[in-house]
Amino acid sequence: MADKRDFYEVLGVDKSASEDEIKKAYRKKAKQYHPDLNPGDAEAEKHFKEVNEAYEILSDPDKKSRYDRFGHAGVDPNGFGGGAGGGGYADFGDLGDIFSSIFGGGFGGFGSGFGGFGGRSANPNAPRRGSNIEARVNLTFEEAAKGCKKTIDFLRIEPCDVCHGSGCKEGTGTETCSECHGSGQVTTQSRTPFGVFQSTKPCPKCDGKGKIVKDPCPRCKGVGMIRRTATMEVKVPAGIDVGNAFTIRGQGNYGANGGPQGDLYVIPNIKPHPIFERDGYDVFCNVRITYSMAVLGAEIYVPTLDGKVKYNMPAGTQSGTRFRLRERGIVNVNNPNIRGDQYVTVIVDVPKKVTEHQKELLAQFDAEYIDKPKNDATGYSESANKKRTIFEKMKDAFDDM
């Protein structure tokens, strides 16, 4: 393992890098050295394998912890984990623990079970469903509210495109395991004070396959599976929100032994909107109006997700007044027949600069103000007094006595 580069150096991140930072660095490097973008470039292929191997370790919390403590020896399949036996799978390179991460167990652990008291382990060659995976999609506020179609890229385990899943180099095939004679299982006996007990477990030499790859495929290292970037168009449901995910059935990792694919969970990243805010399926926004519009009332136009709508604002509308537009909000993601409301808060715009003529008009308006609130040494406004607590009013009354 001495000739291997530091995994953090390979991805170009610090040891303190977060999971997201590691993922972003991996995607950037994988794209840079991807064989499809560098055909015939052996050096790029070497770097691509390094990048995949580094990400395979650093993206797994358990393996990352072992690597941080013990270095490469901590994640060597022939060291801390014990390899895969003599079946030609001991060195997986950048796909070291591919079946462990995809199907939930290493080659040597296919359905080992208890295996005692005459127990029979699960058939390691039986079809098994692939694991579920996640992908993210970037959406605008409107796209999340109304639904849309988006093209996404995500990593998925698929059959090797060179050997088509056999694990064998082109022109070669597998050989029957000499240990289990093709059965994939071996039987052991143990003598105890209660008698002799027999157990059956997957063959350690062929990992329960019954066959051994003598000349492995150079692309997948004999595994038969590779991690590749998949691209597909997905239909984003209307009303989806941050923290939600929608499922694409049968688009996850491929299964083992011809088993079905897992599912793909698509998680949205939604960009904030400059005007609208969301709370559940209700939408909120502010609308600025002039002082004269608030006093006299006006026909105003309010922005909504469906475009501008007309609203007749009554005379005497106070700044901070909130009115509701029914069913102008967001569609319920689980029931498209239900839609939230939109709440609009009116903000009276107070000009910072006025002309001399405007000052004269405002002074005249102030002089003729009906029910003018007090705000000087003689007292305070009635409207302000209404907002004071009963204890504040009692205190002022005693102070005046």
XYZ file of N, CA, C and O in Angstrom, residues 139-309:
684
model
N -33.955 23.441 -8.101
C -35.229 23.982 -8.594
C -35.363 25.442 -8.218
O -34.854 25.884 -7.179
N -36.079 26.192 -9.053
C -36.491 27.530 -8.664
C -37.754 27.412 -7.798
O -38.365 26.343 -7.707
N -38.134 28.511 -7.171
C -39.339 28.527 -6.341
C -40.558 28.133 -7.173
O -41.388 27.322 -6.755
N -40.654 28.696 -8.377
C -41.796 28.410 -9.244
C -41.813 26.952 -9.718
O -42.877 26.332 -9.813
N -40.636 26.396 -10.040
C -40.570 25.003 -10.490
C -41.040 24.052 -9.409
O -41.746 23.068 -9.680
N -40.660 24.336 -8.156
C -41.103 23.491 -7.049
C -42.605 23.624 -6.824
O -43.293 22.655 -6.510
N -43.128 24.833 -6.983
C -44.552 25.077 -6.742
C -45.435 24.474 -7.831
O -46.482 23.894 -7.549
N -45.006 24.597 -9.064
C -45.858 24.193 -10.188
C -45.491 22.840 -10.790
O -46.261 22.273 -11.563
N -44.313 22.296 -10.431
C -43.870 21.059 -11.042
C -43.183 21.335 -12.371
O -43.415 22.376 -12.996
N -42.324 20.420 -12.794
C -41.592 20.617 -14.040
C -40.880 19.322 -14.413
O -40.975 18.316 -13.696
N -40.163 19.348 -15.515
C -39.299 18.246 -15.909
C -37.858 18.720 -15.847
O -37.543 19.824 -16.317
N -36.989 17.908 -15.261
C -35.587 18.280 -15.116
C -34.703 17.087 -15.479
O -35.080 15.927 -15.250
N -33.539 17.378 -16.000
C -32.551 16.342 -16.294
C -31.524 16.317 -15.171
O -30.972 17.368 -14.810
N -31.292 15.151 -14.598
C -30.367 15.031 -13.479
C -29.279 14.001 -13.794
O -29.471 13.089 -14.594
N -28.139 14.172 -13.151
C -27.035 13.215 -13.223
C -26.834 12.621 -11.835
O -26.905 13.337 -10.836
N -26.560 11.330 -11.777
C -26.328 10.681 -10.486
C -25.478 9.430 -10.689
O -25.431 8.867 -11.789
N -24.805 9.002 -9.634
C -23.956 7.817 -9.695
C -24.775 6.579 -9.379
O -25.592 6.576 -8.452
N -24.544 5.529 -10.157
C -25.309 4.294 -9.986
C -24.413 3.095 -10.290
O -23.536 3.152 -11.151
N -24.637 1.996 -9.572
C -23.928 0.754 -9.845
C -24.656 0.006 -10.959
O -25.848 -0.282 -10.848
N -23.925 -0.296 -12.027
C -24.501 -0.969 -13.183
C -23.586 -2.117 -13.609
O -22.399 -2.152 -13.244
N -24.103 -3.064 -14.410
C -23.234 -4.111 -14.947
C -22.111 -3.505 -15.779
O -22.315 -2.505 -16.483
N -20.939 -4.069 -15.678
C -19.780 -3.588 -16.425
C -20.093 -3.594 -17.918
O -20.603 -4.577 -18.461
N -19.786 -2.488 -18.600
C -20.092 -2.385 -20.021
C -19.087 -3.124 -20.902
O -19.279 -3.225 -22.110
N -18.016 -3.637 -20.278
C -17.026 -4.387 -21.050
C -17.302 -5.884 -20.989
O -17.377 -6.560 -22.012
N -17.476 -6.404 -19.766
C -17.712 -7.850 -19.624
C -19.189 -8.186 -19.491
O -19.558 -9.355 -19.361
N -20.053 -7.139 -19.446
C -21.508 -7.301 -19.341
C -21.916 -8.079 -18.083
O -22.881 -8.844 -18.093
N -21.146 -7.857 -17.015
C -21.516 -8.431 -15.725
C -20.881 -9.766 -15.402
O -21.031 -10.269 -14.285
N -20.138 -10.354 -16.337
C -19.550 -11.676 -16.074
C -18.323 -11.592 -15.188
O -17.983 -12.534 -14.474
N -17.632 -10.451 -15.221
C -16.401 -10.301 -14.455
C -15.182 -10.861 -15.170
O -14.060 -10.730 -14.675
N -15.386 -11.489 -16.313
C -14.286 -12.152 -17.027
C -13.732 -11.274 -18.148
O -14.468 -10.523 -18.792
N -12.435 -11.402 -18.364
C -11.808 -10.727 -19.486
C -12.387 -11.271 -20.784
O -12.772 -12.439 -20.869
N -12.448 -10.403 -21.794
C -13.027 -10.804 -23.070
C -12.343 -12.064 -23.613
O -11.121 -12.168 -23.651
N -13.149 -13.020 -24.019
C -12.633 -14.255 -24.568
C -12.342 -15.330 -23.541
O -11.903 -16.428 -23.891
N -12.577 -15.030 -22.261
C -12.350 -16.014 -21.194
C -13.647 -16.286 -20.468
O -14.665 -15.628 -20.706
N -13.624 -17.245 -19.567
C -14.816 -17.583 -18.788
C -14.443 -17.974 -17.369
O -13.290 -17.810 -16.944
N -15.382 -18.487 -16.631
C -15.147 -18.895 -15.243
C -14.795 -20.380 -15.188
O -15.047 -21.140 -16.127
N -14.205 -20.772 -14.056
C -13.886 -22.169 -13.802
C -14.629 -22.637 -12.560
O -14.881 -21.857 -11.652
N -14.975 -23.907 -12.528
C -15.648 -24.472 -11.366
C -14.704 -24.467 -10.168
O -13.543 -24.842 -10.281
N -15.223 -24.015 -9.050
C -14.413 -23.948 -7.829
C -14.022 -25.360 -7.383
O -14.873 -26.248 -7.275
N -12.741 -25.530 -7.101
C -12.251 -26.845 -6.676
C -12.578 -27.138 -5.226
O -12.522 -28.288 -4.788
N -12.936 -26.114 -4.472
C -13.218 -26.306 -3.049
C -14.628 -26.848 -2.827
O -14.848 -27.768 -2.052
N -15.598 -26.218 -3.485
C -16.997 -26.615 -3.288
C -17.546 -27.397 -4.468
O -18.721 -27.773 -4.457
N -16.719 -27.570 -5.511
C -17.102 -28.310 -6.716
C -18.340 -27.718 -7.395
O -19.189 -28.439 -7.912
N -18.445 -26.390 -7.312
C -19.516 -25.702 -8.019
C -20.786 -25.493 -7.232
O -21.702 -24.824 -7.702
N -20.865 -26.033 -6.009
C -22.099 -25.882 -5.231
C -22.203 -24.506 -4.589
O -23.300 -24.037 -4.257
N -21.060 -23.871 -4.371
C -21.069 -22.567 -3.714
C -21.112 -22.657 -2.210
O -21.059 -21.625 -1.530
N -21.207 -23.863 -1.653
C -21.303 -24.029 -0.202
C -20.361 -25.131 0.268
O -20.069 -26.082 -0.470
N -19.906 -24.976 1.496
C -19.079 -26.019 2.119
C -19.705 -26.380 3.455
O -20.342 -25.554 4.114
N -19.535 -27.621 3.833
C -20.109 -28.121 5.087
C -18.980 -28.412 6.065
O -17.976 -29.028 5.710
N -19.137 -27.935 7.273
C -18.156 -28.185 8.323
C -18.841 -28.871 9.493
O -20.056 -28.732 9.700
N -18.044 -29.618 10.257
C -18.541 -30.314 11.441
C -17.749 -29.869 12.655
O -16.544 -29.620 12.573
N -18.434 -29.769 13.776
C -17.766 -29.427 15.034
C -18.260 -30.370 16.121
O -19.453 -30.656 16.240
N -17.311 -30.873 16.890
C -17.637 -31.810 17.960
C -17.804 -31.053 19.272
O -16.945 -30.259 19.658
N -18.916 -31.279 19.939
C -19.206 -30.620 21.213
C -19.628 -31.677 22.227
O -19.854 -32.849 21.873
N -19.735 -31.298 23.506
C -20.199 -32.250 24.518
C -21.597 -32.795 24.225
O -21.990 -33.836 24.754
N -22.335 -32.072 23.360
C -23.698 -32.516 23.041
C -23.749 -33.343 21.765
O -24.809 -33.737 21.311
N -22.596 -33.550 21.160
C -22.558 -34.343 19.938
C -21.911 -33.567 18.805
O -21.352 -32.477 19.003
N -21.984 -34.097 17.616
C -21.383 -33.469 16.441
C -22.442 -32.644 15.713
O -23.523 -33.147 15.406
N -22.095 -31.394 15.489
C -23.028 -30.503 14.799
C -22.452 -30.104 13.454
O -21.240 -29.902 13.304
N -23.336 -29.990 12.498
C -22.941 -29.697 11.123
C -23.497 -28.348 10.687
O -24.635 -28.007 11.012
N -22.680 -27.590 9.988
C -23.145 -26.281 9.498
C -22.720 -26.098 8.055
O -21.695 -26.633 7.623
N -23.508 -25.351 7.329
C -23.226 -25.062 5.923
C -23.062 -23.564 5.746
O -23.859 -22.778 6.273
N -22.032 -23.187 5.032
C -21.773 -21.756 4.804
C -21.227 -21.562 3.395
O -20.779 -22.514 2.747
N -21.255 -20.309 2.886
C -20.717 -20.056 1.554
C -19.245 -20.437 1.467
O -18.488 -20.249 2.420
N -18.867 -20.959 0.350
C -17.488 -21.368 0.134
C -16.569 -20.148 0.215
O -16.786 -19.151 -0.483
N -15.532 -20.194 1.066
C -14.638 -19.041 1.211
C -13.741 -18.813 -0.002
O -13.250 -17.709 -0.217
N -13.545 -19.833 -0.805
C -12.646 -19.698 -1.955
C -13.317 -18.967 -3.112
O -12.692 -18.127 -3.777
N -14.588 -19.256 -3.356
C -15.290 -18.615 -4.490
C -16.349 -17.635 -4.020
O -17.129 -17.136 -4.829
N -16.410 -17.426 -2.683
C -17.405 -16.503 -2.115
C -18.826 -16.935 -2.414
O -19.718 -16.105 -2.623
N -19.036 -18.245 -2.450
C -20.381 -18.763 -2.618
C -20.872 -18.791 -4.045
O -22.017 -19.148 -4.301
N -20.040 -18.423 -4.995
C -20.460 -18.386 -6.394
C -20.422 -19.752 -7.069
O -21.145 -19.995 -8.026
N -19.542 -20.623 -6.590
C -19.382 -21.919 -7.242
C -18.434 -21.870 -8.417
O -18.035 -22.903 -8.954
N -18.075 -20.644 -8.827
C -17.169 -20.467 -9.953
C -16.119 -19.419 -9.611
O -16.354 -18.551 -8.762
N -14.982 -19.509 -10.277
C -13.878 -18.591 -10.020
C -13.475 -17.922 -11.326
O -13.349 -18.574 -12.363
N -13.291 -16.603 -11.237
C -12.811 -15.838 -12.386
C -11.288 -15.892 -12.372
O -10.650 -15.294 -11.515
N -10.716 -16.593 -13.313
C -9.260 -16.730 -13.351
C -8.588 -15.545 -14.043
O -7.489 -15.142 -13.695
N -9.273 -14.979 -15.032
C -8.706 -13.849 -15.782
C -9.720 -12.711 -15.738
O -10.583 -12.598 -16.609
N -9.644 -11.844 -14.709
C -10.685 -10.829 -14.516
C -10.692 -9.736 -15.571
O -9.672 -9.423 -16.181
N -11.860 -9.169 -15.743
C -12.047 -8.036 -16.659
C -11.215 -6.853 -16.168
O -11.275 -6.497 -14.981
N -10.449 -6.205 -17.031
C -9.595 -5.099 -16.583
C -10.383 -3.865 -16.147
O -9.876 -3.060 -15.381
N -11.600 -3.725 -16.609
C -12.373 -2.522 -16.256
C -13.008 -2.641 -14.870
O -12.945 -1.721 -14.074
N -13.609 -3.780 -14.578
C -14.310 -3.933 -13.298
C -13.526 -4.774 -12.298
O -14.004 -5.024 -11.194
N -12.326 -5.248 -12.675
C -11.463 -6.055 -11.809
C -12.132 -7.356 -11.393
O -11.899 -7.863 -10.300
N -12.998 -7.873 -12.233
C -13.631 -9.149 -11.942
C -14.910 -9.060 -11.150
O -15.569 -10.065 -10.897
N -15.306 -7.883 -10.747
C -16.522 -7.716 -9.944
C -17.777 -7.905 -10.794
O -18.777 -8.450 -10.346
N -17.724 -7.427 -12.028
C -18.893 -7.512 -12.899
C -19.768 -6.279 -12.833
O -20.696 -6.124 -13.619
N -19.479 -5.392 -11.870
C -20.247 -4.166 -11.703
C -19.299 -2.976 -11.653
O -18.160 -3.099 -11.187
N -19.768 -1.824 -12.106
C -18.997 -0.593 -12.020
C -19.924 0.546 -11.594
O -21.136 0.471 -11.762
N -19.331 1.589 -11.030
C -20.101 2.783 -10.684
C -19.998 3.764 -11.845
O -18.900 4.162 -12.240
N -21.141 4.152 -12.386
C -21.170 5.059 -13.533
C -22.143 6.205 -13.287
O -23.047 6.104 -12.460
N -21.928 7.283 -14.021
C -22.845 8.420 -13.963
C -24.009 8.179 -14.914
O -23.811 7.978 -16.112
N -25.207 8.184 -14.368
C -26.422 8.009 -15.170
C -27.104 9.361 -15.345
O -27.045 10.217 -14.462
N -27.735 9.554 -16.476
C -28.462 10.788 -16.772
C -29.889 10.432 -17.173
O -30.100 9.543 -17.993
N -30.845 11.118 -16.571
C -32.230 10.845 -16.940
C -33.104 12.065 -16.670
O -32.763 12.941 -15.864
N -34.220 12.126 -17.367
C -35.193 13.195 -17.160
C -36.222 12.736 -16.140
O -36.756 11.636 -16.227
N -36.476 13.586 -15.148
C -37.444 13.234 -14.106
C -38.567 14.267 -14.090
O -38.372 15.427 -14.452
N -39.739 13.826 -13.681
C -40.890 14.710 -13.566
C -41.031 15.121 -12.106
O -41.327 14.305 -11.238
N -40.800 16.392 -11.843
C -40.886 16.920 -10.483
C -42.350 17.220 -10.168
O -42.992 17.989 -10.885
N -42.913 16.636 -9.100
C -44.331 16.887 -8.788
C -44.556 18.295 -8.264
O -43.713 18.861 -7.564
N -45.681 18.867 -8.611
C -46.042 20.205 -8.141
C -46.243 20.191 -6.629
O -46.824 19.261 -6.077
N -45.735 21.230 -5.966
C -45.935 21.373 -4.528
C -44.823 20.817 -3.677
O -44.885 20.896 -2.445
N -43.766 20.263 -4.273
C -42.687 19.682 -3.481
C -41.964 20.781 -2.716
O -41.875 21.920 -3.166
N -41.443 20.434 -1.549
C -40.816 21.432 -0.679
C -39.454 20.923 -0.228
O -39.130 19.734 -0.376
N -38.661 21.807 0.351
C -37.370 21.420 0.908
C -37.586 20.360 1.988
O -38.481 20.482 2.824
N -36.781 19.325 1.980
C -36.933 18.245 2.947
C -37.773 17.098 2.418
O -37.766 16.013 2.995
N -38.514 17.331 1.333
C -39.273 16.259 0.693
C -38.380 15.523 -0.292
O -37.322 16.000 -0.664
N -38.818 14.360 -0.718
C -38.147 13.625 -1.783
C -39.216 12.877 -2.558
O -40.238 12.487 -1.996
N -38.997 12.705 -3.848
C -39.928 11.892 -4.621
C -39.172 10.701 -5.186
O -37.954 10.740 -5.385
N -39.899 9.616 -5.418
C -39.287 8.335 -5.745
C -39.456 7.981 -7.214
O -40.548 8.106 -7.767
N -38.362 7.546 -7.823
C -38.401 6.985 -9.176
C -38.149 5.488 -9.016
O -37.038 5.062 -8.687
N -39.185 4.696 -9.188
C -39.077 3.256 -8.956
C -38.166 2.592 -9.989
O -38.200 2.911 -11.167
N -37.333 1.657 -9.502
C -36.521 0.839 -10.383
C -35.397 1.562 -11.089
O -34.923 1.105 -12.128
N -34.921 2.691 -10.520
C -33.810 3.416 -11.136
C -32.614 3.512 -10.192
O -31.719 4.335 -10.399
N -32.600 2.671 -9.151
C -31.473 2.659 -8.227
C -30.375 1.731 -8.709
O -30.242 1.443 -9.909
N -29.564 1.248 -7.771
C -28.474 0.340 -8.129
C -29.016 -0.974 -8.684
O -30.072 -1.456 -8.265
N -28.292 -1.558 -9.622
C -28.684 -2.842 -10.202
C -28.531 -3.948 -9.160
O -27.660 -3.886 -8.290
N -29.387 -4.957 -9.258
C -29.356 -6.060 -8.314
C -28.301 -7.092 -8.671
O -27.741 -7.098 -9.770
N -28.030 -7.990 -7.714
C -27.077 -9.078 -7.929
C -27.798 -10.295 -8.490
O -28.977 -10.528 -8.188
N -27.095 -11.024 -9.301
C -27.612 -12.280 -9.863
C -28.937 -12.087 -10.604
O -29.840 -12.915 -10.528
N -29.054 -10.980 -11.287
C -30.265 -10.715 -12.059
C -31.415 -10.175 -11.243
O -32.548 -10.106 -11.747
N -31.155 -9.772 -10.005
C -32.212 -9.212 -9.172
C -32.646 -7.842 -9.661
O -31.946 -7.194 -10.449
N -33.821 -7.361 -9.215
C -34.335 -6.068 -9.688
C -33.528 -4.893 -9.160
O -32.816 -5.006 -8.162
N -33.659 -3.765 -9.822
C -32.986 -2.551 -9.380
C -33.683 -1.971 -8.155
O -34.885 -2.181 -7.936
N -32.907 -1.228 -7.367
C -33.487 -0.484 -6.261
C -34.179 0.764 -6.783
O -34.386 0.930 -7.985
N -34.553 1.660 -5.877
C -35.255 2.890 -6.246
C -34.322 4.089 -6.164
O -33.288 4.061 -5.492
N -34.711 5.155 -6.844
C -33.977 6.412 -6.824
C -34.805 7.445 -6.080
O -35.950 7.704 -6.440
N -34.234 8.022 -5.022
C -34.905 9.078 -4.266
C -34.305 10.422 -4.687
O -33.105 10.652 -4.534
N -35.153 11.301 -5.226
C -34.697 12.599 -5.708
C -35.041 13.664 -4.665
O -36.207 13.846 -4.301
N -34.003 14.348 -4.181
C -34.159 15.349 -3.122
C -33.986 16.739 -3.738
O -32.974 17.011 -4.394
N -34.951 17.646 -3.548
C -34.859 18.962 -4.191
C -34.060 19.985 -3.386
O -34.116 20.015 -2.153
N -33.289 20.794 -4.097
C -32.699 22.021 -3.551
C -33.467 23.172 -4.189
O -33.469 23.309 -5.409
N -34.127 23.981 -3.361
C -35.002 25.029 -3.899
C -34.392 26.409 -3.631
O -34.101 26.763 -2.493
N -34.236 27.171 -4.691
C -33.648 28.506 -4.597
C -34.669 29.488 -4.012
O -35.833 29.490 -4.420
N -34.264 30.324 -3.042
C -35.204 31.308 -2.473
C -35.701 32.275 -3.543
O -34.995 32.581 -4.514
N -36.922 32.768 -3.348
C -37.528 33.704 -4.298
C -37.342 35.134 -3.802
O -37.400 35.388 -2.589
N -37.118 36.089 -4.688
C -36.917 37.475 -4.237
C -38.170 38.129 -3.678
O -38.074 39.123 -2.951
N -39.347 37.609 -3.997
C -40.605 38.220 -3.538
C -41.378 37.302 -2.602
O -41.827 37.721 -1.530
N -41.540 36.059 -2.985
C -42.406 35.144 -2.252
C -41.647 34.380 -1.153
O -40.469 34.074 -1.287
N -42.381 34.074 -0.099
C -41.929 33.150 0.926
C -43.005 32.088 1.099
O -44.180 32.324 0.820
N -42.594 30.930 1.593
C -43.519 29.802 1.684
C -43.623 29.287 3.104
O -42.634 29.195 3.827
N -44.818 28.929 3.499
C -45.050 28.251 4.774
C -46.068 27.150 4.500
O -47.267 27.414 4.396
N -45.569 25.927 4.368
C -46.450 24.835 3.973
C -46.878 25.046 2.535
O -46.040 25.109 1.625
N -48.185 25.187 2.314
C -48.689 25.424 0.958
C -49.199 26.846 0.785
O -49.764 27.189 -0.255
N -49.010 27.688 1.812
C -49.386 29.097 1.718
C -48.175 29.917 1.270
O -47.034 29.600 1.597
N -48.474 30.990 0.533
C -47.437 31.881 0.022
C -47.633 33.262 0.640
O -48.766 33.731 0.798
N -46.523 33.925 0.966
C -46.572 35.243 1.588
C -45.726 36.221 0.773
O -44.669 35.862 0.238
N -46.201 37.457 0.689
C -45.417 38.503 0.034
C -45.840 39.865 0.566
O -46.893 40.004 1.198
N -45.003 40.868 0.320
C -45.300 42.244 0.696
C -45.562 43.066 -0.564
O -44.955 42.810 -1.609
N -46.455 44.047 -0.450
C -46.735 44.978 -1.551
C -46.621 46.397 -1.015
O -47.266 46.740 -0.014
N -45.803 47.214 -1.647
C -45.621 48.596 -1.207
C -46.620 49.498 -1.948
O -46.821 49.378 -3.158
N -47.215 50.418 -1.176
C -48.166 51.373 -1.756
C -47.829 52.769 -1.263
O -47.094 52.942 -0.282
N -48.370 53.788 -1.934
C -48.140 55.165 -1.505
C -49.099 55.532 -0.374
O -50.100 54.854 -0.133
N -48.781 56.659 0.290
C -49.623 57.127 1.397
C -51.022 57.474 0.900
O -52.026 57.136 1.529
N -51.101 58.109 -0.264
C -52.413 58.507 -0.789
C -53.239 57.275 -1.167
O -54.470 57.273 -1.004
N -52.597 56.246 -1.666
C -53.322 55.016 -1.995
C -53.914 54.394 -0.732
O -55.047 53.892 -0.740
N -53.132 54.425 0.362
C -53.622 53.861 1.617
C -54.807 54.666 2.147
O -55.788 54.107 2.646
N -54.742 55.991 2.015
C -55.803 56.855 2.548
C -57.060 56.788 1.686
O -58.179 56.640 2.200
N -56.896 56.882 0.396
C -58.041 56.983 -0.510
C -58.553 55.638 -1.006
O -59.662 55.550 -1.531
N -57.711 54.587 -0.843
C -58.069 53.305 -1.437
C -57.606 53.272 -2.888
O -57.431 54.332 -3.506
N -57.415 52.111 -3.419
C -56.913 52.048 -4.793
C -57.092 50.642 -5.354
O -57.278 49.667 -4.618
N -57.036 50.585 -6.668
C -57.030 49.305 -7.362
C -55.563 48.941 -7.606
O -54.875 49.602 -8.382
N -55.075 47.924 -6.913
C -53.658 47.563 -7.029
C -53.524 46.188 -7.700
O -54.486 45.413 -7.750
N -52.324 45.915 -8.192
C -52.039 44.626 -8.823
C -51.022 43.875 -7.972
O -49.953 44.409 -7.646
N -51.373 42.650 -7.618
C -50.564 41.844 -6.704
C -49.896 40.703 -7.476
O -50.566 39.991 -8.230
N -48.585 40.500 -7.300
C -47.924 39.367 -7.969
C -48.317 38.039 -7.325
O -48.397 37.932 -6.095
N -48.622 37.052 -8.128
C -48.918 35.702 -7.636
C -48.148 34.709 -8.507
O -47.518 35.074 -9.501
N -48.219 33.448 -8.144
C -47.566 32.406 -8.929
C -48.191 32.254 -10.306
O -47.586 31.674 -11.215
N -49.399 32.760 -10.465
C -50.102 32.684 -11.754
C -50.080 34.005 -12.505
O -50.824 34.192 -13.469
N -49.254 34.948 -12.063
C -49.221 36.267 -12.685
C -49.898 37.300 -11.800
O -50.377 36.996 -10.696
N -49.967 38.531 -12.266
C -50.556 39.610 -11.480
C -52.082 39.508 -11.452
O -52.705 39.190 -12.457
N -52.640 39.766 -10.264
C -54.103 39.791 -10.126
C -54.516 41.138 -9.531
O -53.770 41.760 -8.774
